[in-house]
Amino acid sequence: MTNQKHLISIVGPTGIGKTSLSIALAQHFNTEIISADSRQFYKEMQIGTAAPTPEELNAAPHHFIHHKSVLDTYNVGDFEKDALTLLNQLFVNHNVVIMVGGSGLYVDAVTKGLDDFPQIDPTVRETLNDELTNKGLEHLQNQLKTLDTIAFNQIAMDNPHRVIRALEICIGSGQPYSSFLNKPKPKRPFKTISIGLDADRPIIYERINTRVDQMMALGLLDEVKTLQHLQHQNALNTVGYSELFKVLNGEWTLDFAVSEIKKNSRRYAKRQLTWFKKNENILWFDYKTPLENITASIAKKLAEDSI
C-alpha cells in the first residue's frame, strides 16, 4: 500500500532537542508540524514553555502553537478532535506529517485515542477544586486511594489535575476511574512512527538547569508578572509559573524559586521518560545522533510499511 499515511511522533524529556529535530524532519520530508505540547498552546506563555522562536516557526509550518488563551477552556479531548481533523486535511497533500511534544497524554490521544469517560456534572470538579485550595492535595490523594486504589498507584499523584480528574470520574459516575481505562479504541487511518530522544540522566538534568537559567535571562519573571492577575487559571498552574507567582506574592525569594523550577523540571522530565519508556514501539536515539541516521531509520520503517 504505497499511499499509506504516516505520522512521525517525536517524544522525549523536556530540553532534549525535540523542536530542532522536528524542524529538521519537517524540512527533510517537506511537510508540516503539529505540536502536542499542552503548555505551548497558550499565547501568553512564550518564555516559560520554551515555545519555538519566530525563526523556528518560520522554518516549517507549525500548528497548535499559541492558538489559545489561558482564559480558554481547552482539554486533551478537544485537542484529539482538532488534531485528527487537521491531520485529515494535511494528509491530502502530504504522506508524512510530524508531531512533536513531551505531553504524553496528548501524544497518546492522537496516536492511540483517549479512553471514553462519562459526562460529569461540572459542580463535582468545582467542589474538588475548592477542596484542593482549602484542604490541600494530600486530602484529595487520600480520597482517591479509598475510591480507586488502581488509579492511585498508576497516575502522577503530585499532579493535582490528574488527581482531580480521577476523583471527578469516581464521584460523578459511581465507578472507579480505572474501570474506564484501556477499552478497545477505533483504529487510526494512519500509521505512527515514534522517535524518542534521550541522554544520560546527568546530561538531561544539566540541560534543564541551563535552560531555566536561559529562560530567566530572557525575562521569564517579567512574563509571569504580566500574568499575575490570572494566576488562578488552570493553564498557569505549571512549572516555571507557579514558583514565580510565589515570588511575586512575597512567599519565596527569587533564588529559591529558580532552584525549585529546576527541581520540578527535572522531576517532570523523569515522569516523561517513565511514561514514554512504557511504549515498546518507540525508536530511541541519543540526542546527539546525526540527522541522517534518524532519517535512515525512518526510511526503513516507511519502506517496511509500504510492502
Coordinates of C-alpha atoms in Angstrom, one line a residue:
M1 CA 0.0 0.0 0.0
T2 CA 2.2 2.8 -1.3
N3 CA -0.1 5.6 -0.3
Q4 CA 0.0 4.8 3.4
K5 CA -0.1 7.9 5.5
H6 CA 2.4 8.3 8.4
L7 CA 2.6 10.4 11.5
I8 CA 6.2 10.7 12.8
S9 CA 5.8 11.4 16.5
I10 CA 8.9 12.9 18.3
V11 CA 8.9 12.4 22.1
G12 CA 11.3 12.7 25.0
P13 CA 12.1 14.7 28.1
T14 CA 11.9 18.4 28.3
G15 CA 15.0 20.3 27.0
I16 CA 16.4 17.3 25.0
G17 CA 16.1 18.9 21.5
K18 CA 12.8 17.8 20.1
T19 CA 12.0 21.1 18.5
S20 CA 15.2 21.2 16.5
L21 CA 14.7 17.6 15.3
S22 CA 11.0 18.2 14.3
I23 CA 12.0 21.2 12.1
A24 CA 14.9 19.2 10.5
L25 CA 12.5 16.3 9.8
A26 CA 9.7 18.6 8.5
Q27 CA 12.2 20.1 6.1
H28 CA 13.5 16.7 5.1
F29 CA 10.0 15.5 4.3
N30 CA 8.7 18.9 3.0
T31 CA 5.9 18.7 5.5
E32 CA 4.2 20.4 8.5
I33 CA 4.5 20.1 12.3
I34 CA 1.7 19.5 14.9
S35 CA 2.7 20.5 18.4
A36 CA 1.5 18.1 21.2
D37 CA 3.0 20.2 23.9
S38 CA 0.0 21.2 26.0
R39 CA 1.8 24.2 27.6
Q40 CA 2.7 25.7 24.2
F41 CA -1.0 26.1 23.2
Y42 CA -1.2 29.3 25.2
K43 CA -0.2 32.6 23.6
E44 CA 0.5 34.3 26.9
M45 CA 3.1 31.6 27.8
Q46 CA 6.1 32.1 25.5
I47 CA 9.3 32.0 27.6
G48 CA 8.4 29.6 30.3
T49 CA 7.2 26.9 27.9
A50 CA 10.3 27.1 25.6
A51 CA 7.9 27.6 22.7
P52 CA 9.6 27.7 19.2
T53 CA 11.1 31.1 18.4
P54 CA 9.8 33.2 15.5
E55 CA 12.8 31.9 13.4
E56 CA 11.9 28.3 14.2
L57 CA 8.2 28.9 13.4
N58 CA 9.3 30.3 10.1
A59 CA 11.5 27.3 9.3
A60 CA 8.5 25.0 8.9
P61 CA 4.7 25.3 9.1
H62 CA 3.5 24.8 12.7
H63 CA 0.1 24.1 14.2
F64 CA -1.2 24.3 17.8
I65 CA 1.3 26.8 18.9
H66 CA -0.2 29.8 20.7
H67 CA -3.6 29.2 19.3
K68 CA -5.4 29.5 22.7
S69 CA -5.5 31.9 25.6
V70 CA -5.0 30.9 29.3
L71 CA -8.6 32.1 29.7
D72 CA -9.9 29.5 27.2
T73 CA -11.1 26.0 28.3
Y74 CA -9.2 23.5 26.2
N75 CA -8.5 19.9 27.2
V76 CA -7.0 16.8 25.8
G77 CA -10.3 15.7 24.3
D78 CA -10.6 19.0 22.4
F79 CA -7.0 18.6 21.2
E80 CA -7.6 15.0 20.0
K81 CA -10.6 16.1 17.9
D82 CA -8.8 19.2 16.5
A83 CA -5.6 17.3 15.7
L84 CA -7.4 14.5 13.9
T85 CA -9.4 16.9 11.8
L86 CA -6.2 18.8 10.9
L87 CA -4.3 15.5 10.1
N88 CA -7.1 14.6 7.6
Q89 CA -6.5 17.9 5.9
L90 CA -2.7 17.7 5.9
F91 CA -2.7 14.1 4.6
V92 CA -4.4 15.2 1.4
N93 CA -1.1 16.8 0.3
H94 CA 1.4 15.0 2.5
N95 CA 2.2 11.4 3.1
V96 CA 4.1 12.2 6.2
V97 CA 3.3 14.7 9.0
I98 CA 5.5 15.4 12.0
M99 CA 4.1 15.7 15.6
V100 CA 6.3 16.8 18.4
G101 CA 5.8 17.2 22.2
G102 CA 6.5 15.9 25.6
S103 CA 2.9 15.8 26.9
G104 CA 2.4 12.0 26.9
L105 CA -1.3 12.1 27.3
Y106 CA -1.7 14.5 24.4
V107 CA 0.6 12.4 22.2
D108 CA -1.4 9.2 23.0
A109 CA -4.7 11.0 22.4
V110 CA -3.7 11.4 18.7
T111 CA -1.8 8.2 18.1
K112 CA -4.0 5.8 20.1
G113 CA -7.2 7.6 21.1
L114 CA -8.5 8.5 24.5
D115 CA -10.4 6.4 27.0
D116 CA -14.1 7.1 26.9
F117 CA -15.3 8.7 30.1
P118 CA -18.9 9.7 31.0
Q119 CA -20.0 13.3 31.2
I120 CA -19.8 14.5 34.8
D121 CA -21.7 17.3 36.4
P122 CA -19.2 20.3 36.5
T123 CA -20.1 21.1 40.1
V124 CA -18.2 17.9 41.1
R125 CA -14.9 19.5 39.8
E126 CA -15.7 22.8 41.3
T127 CA -16.1 21.1 44.7
L128 CA -12.8 19.3 44.3
N129 CA -11.0 22.5 43.3
D130 CA -12.3 24.1 46.5
E131 CA -11.1 21.1 48.5
L132 CA -7.7 21.4 46.8
T133 CA -7.5 25.1 47.8
N134 CA -8.8 24.6 51.4
K135 CA -7.6 21.2 52.4
G136 CA -4.6 20.5 50.1
L137 CA -3.5 17.9 47.6
E138 CA -2.9 15.2 50.2
H139 CA -6.6 15.2 51.2
L140 CA -7.6 14.5 47.6
Q141 CA -4.9 11.8 47.3
N142 CA -6.3 10.0 50.3
Q143 CA -9.8 10.2 48.8
L144 CA -8.6 8.7 45.6
K145 CA -6.8 5.9 47.5
T146 CA -10.1 5.0 49.1
L147 CA -12.2 5.2 45.9
D148 CA -9.8 3.7 43.4
T149 CA -6.5 2.0 44.6
I150 CA -5.6 1.1 41.0
A151 CA -5.7 4.7 39.8
F152 CA -3.9 5.9 43.0
N153 CA -1.0 3.6 42.1
Q154 CA -0.9 4.4 38.4
I155 CA -1.3 8.2 37.9
A156 CA 1.1 11.0 38.8
M157 CA -0.1 11.7 42.3
D158 CA 1.9 15.0 42.6
N159 CA -0.2 16.4 39.6
P160 CA -3.4 18.0 41.0
H161 CA -5.1 18.0 37.6
R162 CA -4.7 14.2 37.3
V163 CA -5.9 13.6 40.8
I164 CA -8.9 15.8 40.4
R165 CA -9.8 14.2 37.1
A166 CA -9.7 10.7 38.5
L167 CA -11.7 11.7 41.6
E168 CA -14.2 13.6 39.4
I169 CA -15.0 10.4 37.5
C170 CA -15.1 8.2 40.6
I171 CA -17.5 10.6 42.4
G172 CA -19.6 11.6 39.4
S173 CA -20.1 8.1 37.9
G174 CA -20.0 6.0 41.0
Q175 CA -17.5 3.8 39.2
P176 CA -13.7 3.6 39.6
Y177 CA -11.8 5.9 37.2
S178 CA -9.6 2.9 36.3
S179 CA -12.6 0.9 35.1
F180 CA -12.9 3.2 32.1
L181 CA -9.3 2.7 31.0
N182 CA -7.8 0.6 28.2
K183 CA -11.0 -0.3 26.5
P184 CA -10.8 -1.1 22.7
K185 CA -10.4 2.2 20.6
P186 CA -11.1 2.9 16.9
K187 CA -8.1 2.3 14.6
R188 CA -6.4 5.4 13.2
P189 CA -6.4 5.9 9.4
F190 CA -2.6 6.5 9.5
K191 CA 0.4 4.7 10.9
T192 CA 2.6 6.2 13.6
I193 CA 6.4 6.0 13.7
S194 CA 7.6 7.1 17.2
I195 CA 11.0 8.6 17.6
G196 CA 12.4 9.2 21.1
L197 CA 15.4 11.4 22.1
D198 CA 17.2 10.5 25.2
A199 CA 20.5 11.1 27.1
D200 CA 22.2 10.0 30.3
R201 CA 20.3 11.4 33.3
P202 CA 23.1 13.9 34.4
I203 CA 23.1 15.4 30.8
I204 CA 19.3 15.8 30.8
Y205 CA 19.4 17.5 34.2
E206 CA 22.3 19.7 33.2
R207 CA 20.4 20.8 30.0
I208 CA 17.3 21.5 32.1
N209 CA 19.3 23.7 34.6
T210 CA 20.9 25.6 31.7
R211 CA 17.5 26.1 30.0
V212 CA 16.0 27.5 33.2
D213 CA 18.9 30.0 33.5
Q214 CA 18.3 31.0 29.9
M215 CA 14.6 31.5 30.5
M216 CA 15.3 33.8 33.4
A217 CA 17.8 35.7 31.3
L218 CA 15.2 36.1 28.6
G219 CA 12.7 37.7 31.0
L220 CA 10.6 34.9 32.4
L221 CA 9.9 36.9 35.6
D222 CA 8.6 39.8 33.6
E223 CA 6.4 37.4 31.6
V224 CA 5.0 35.9 34.8
K225 CA 4.4 39.5 36.2
T226 CA 2.0 40.2 33.2
L227 CA 0.0 37.1 34.2
Q228 CA -0.1 37.6 38.0
H229 CA -3.7 38.7 37.9
L230 CA -4.6 35.4 36.1
Q231 CA -2.5 33.1 38.4
H232 CA -5.6 31.0 39.4
Q233 CA -6.2 29.9 35.8
N234 CA -5.6 26.2 35.3
A235 CA -3.1 26.6 32.4
L236 CA -0.8 28.7 34.7
N237 CA -0.7 26.0 37.4
T238 CA 2.5 24.7 35.8
V239 CA 6.3 24.6 36.3
G240 CA 8.0 28.0 35.9
Y241 CA 4.9 30.0 36.5
S242 CA 3.6 28.7 39.9
E243 CA 7.0 29.1 41.5
L244 CA 7.4 32.7 40.3
F245 CA 3.9 33.6 41.4
K246 CA 5.1 32.7 44.9
V247 CA 7.9 35.3 44.5
L248 CA 5.5 38.0 43.3
N249 CA 3.2 37.1 46.2
G250 CA 6.0 37.6 48.7
E251 CA 6.2 33.9 49.7
W252 CA 9.6 32.9 48.3
T253 CA 12.9 34.5 47.3
L254 CA 13.8 34.6 43.6
D255 CA 16.8 32.4 44.1
F256 CA 14.8 29.7 45.9
A257 CA 12.1 29.9 43.2
V258 CA 14.6 29.3 40.4
S259 CA 16.1 26.3 42.3
E260 CA 12.5 24.9 42.6
I261 CA 11.8 25.5 38.9
K262 CA 14.9 23.4 38.1
K263 CA 14.0 20.7 40.6
N264 CA 10.4 20.5 39.4
S265 CA 11.5 20.5 35.7
R266 CA 13.9 17.6 36.5
R267 CA 11.0 15.7 38.2
Y268 CA 8.8 16.4 35.1
A269 CA 11.5 15.0 32.8
K270 CA 11.7 11.9 34.9
R271 CA 7.9 11.4 34.7
Q272 CA 8.0 12.0 30.9
L273 CA 10.7 9.2 30.5
T274 CA 8.7 6.8 32.7
W275 CA 5.6 7.4 30.5
F276 CA 7.4 7.1 27.2
K277 CA 9.6 4.1 28.1
K278 CA 6.4 2.1 28.6
N279 CA 5.8 2.3 24.8
E280 CA 7.9 -0.5 23.3
N281 CA 7.4 0.8 19.7
I282 CA 9.4 4.0 20.2
L283 CA 12.8 4.1 18.3
W284 CA 15.2 5.7 20.8
F285 CA 18.2 7.8 19.8
D286 CA 20.8 9.6 21.7
Y287 CA 20.2 13.4 21.5
K288 CA 23.4 13.8 19.6
T289 CA 22.6 11.3 16.9
P290 CA 23.2 12.7 13.4
L291 CA 20.0 13.6 11.4
E292 CA 20.9 11.2 8.6
N293 CA 21.0 8.2 11.0
I294 CA 17.4 9.1 12.2
T295 CA 16.1 9.7 8.7
A296 CA 17.6 6.3 7.6
S297 CA 15.7 4.5 10.4
I298 CA 12.5 6.3 9.4
A299 CA 13.1 5.5 5.7
K300 CA 13.5 1.8 6.7
K301 CA 10.2 1.8 8.6
L302 CA 8.4 3.6 5.7
A303 CA 9.7 1.0 3.3
E304 CA 8.5 -1.9 5.6
D305 CA 5.0 -0.4 5.8
S306 CA 4.7 0.0 2.0
I307 CA 5.4 -3.6 1.3

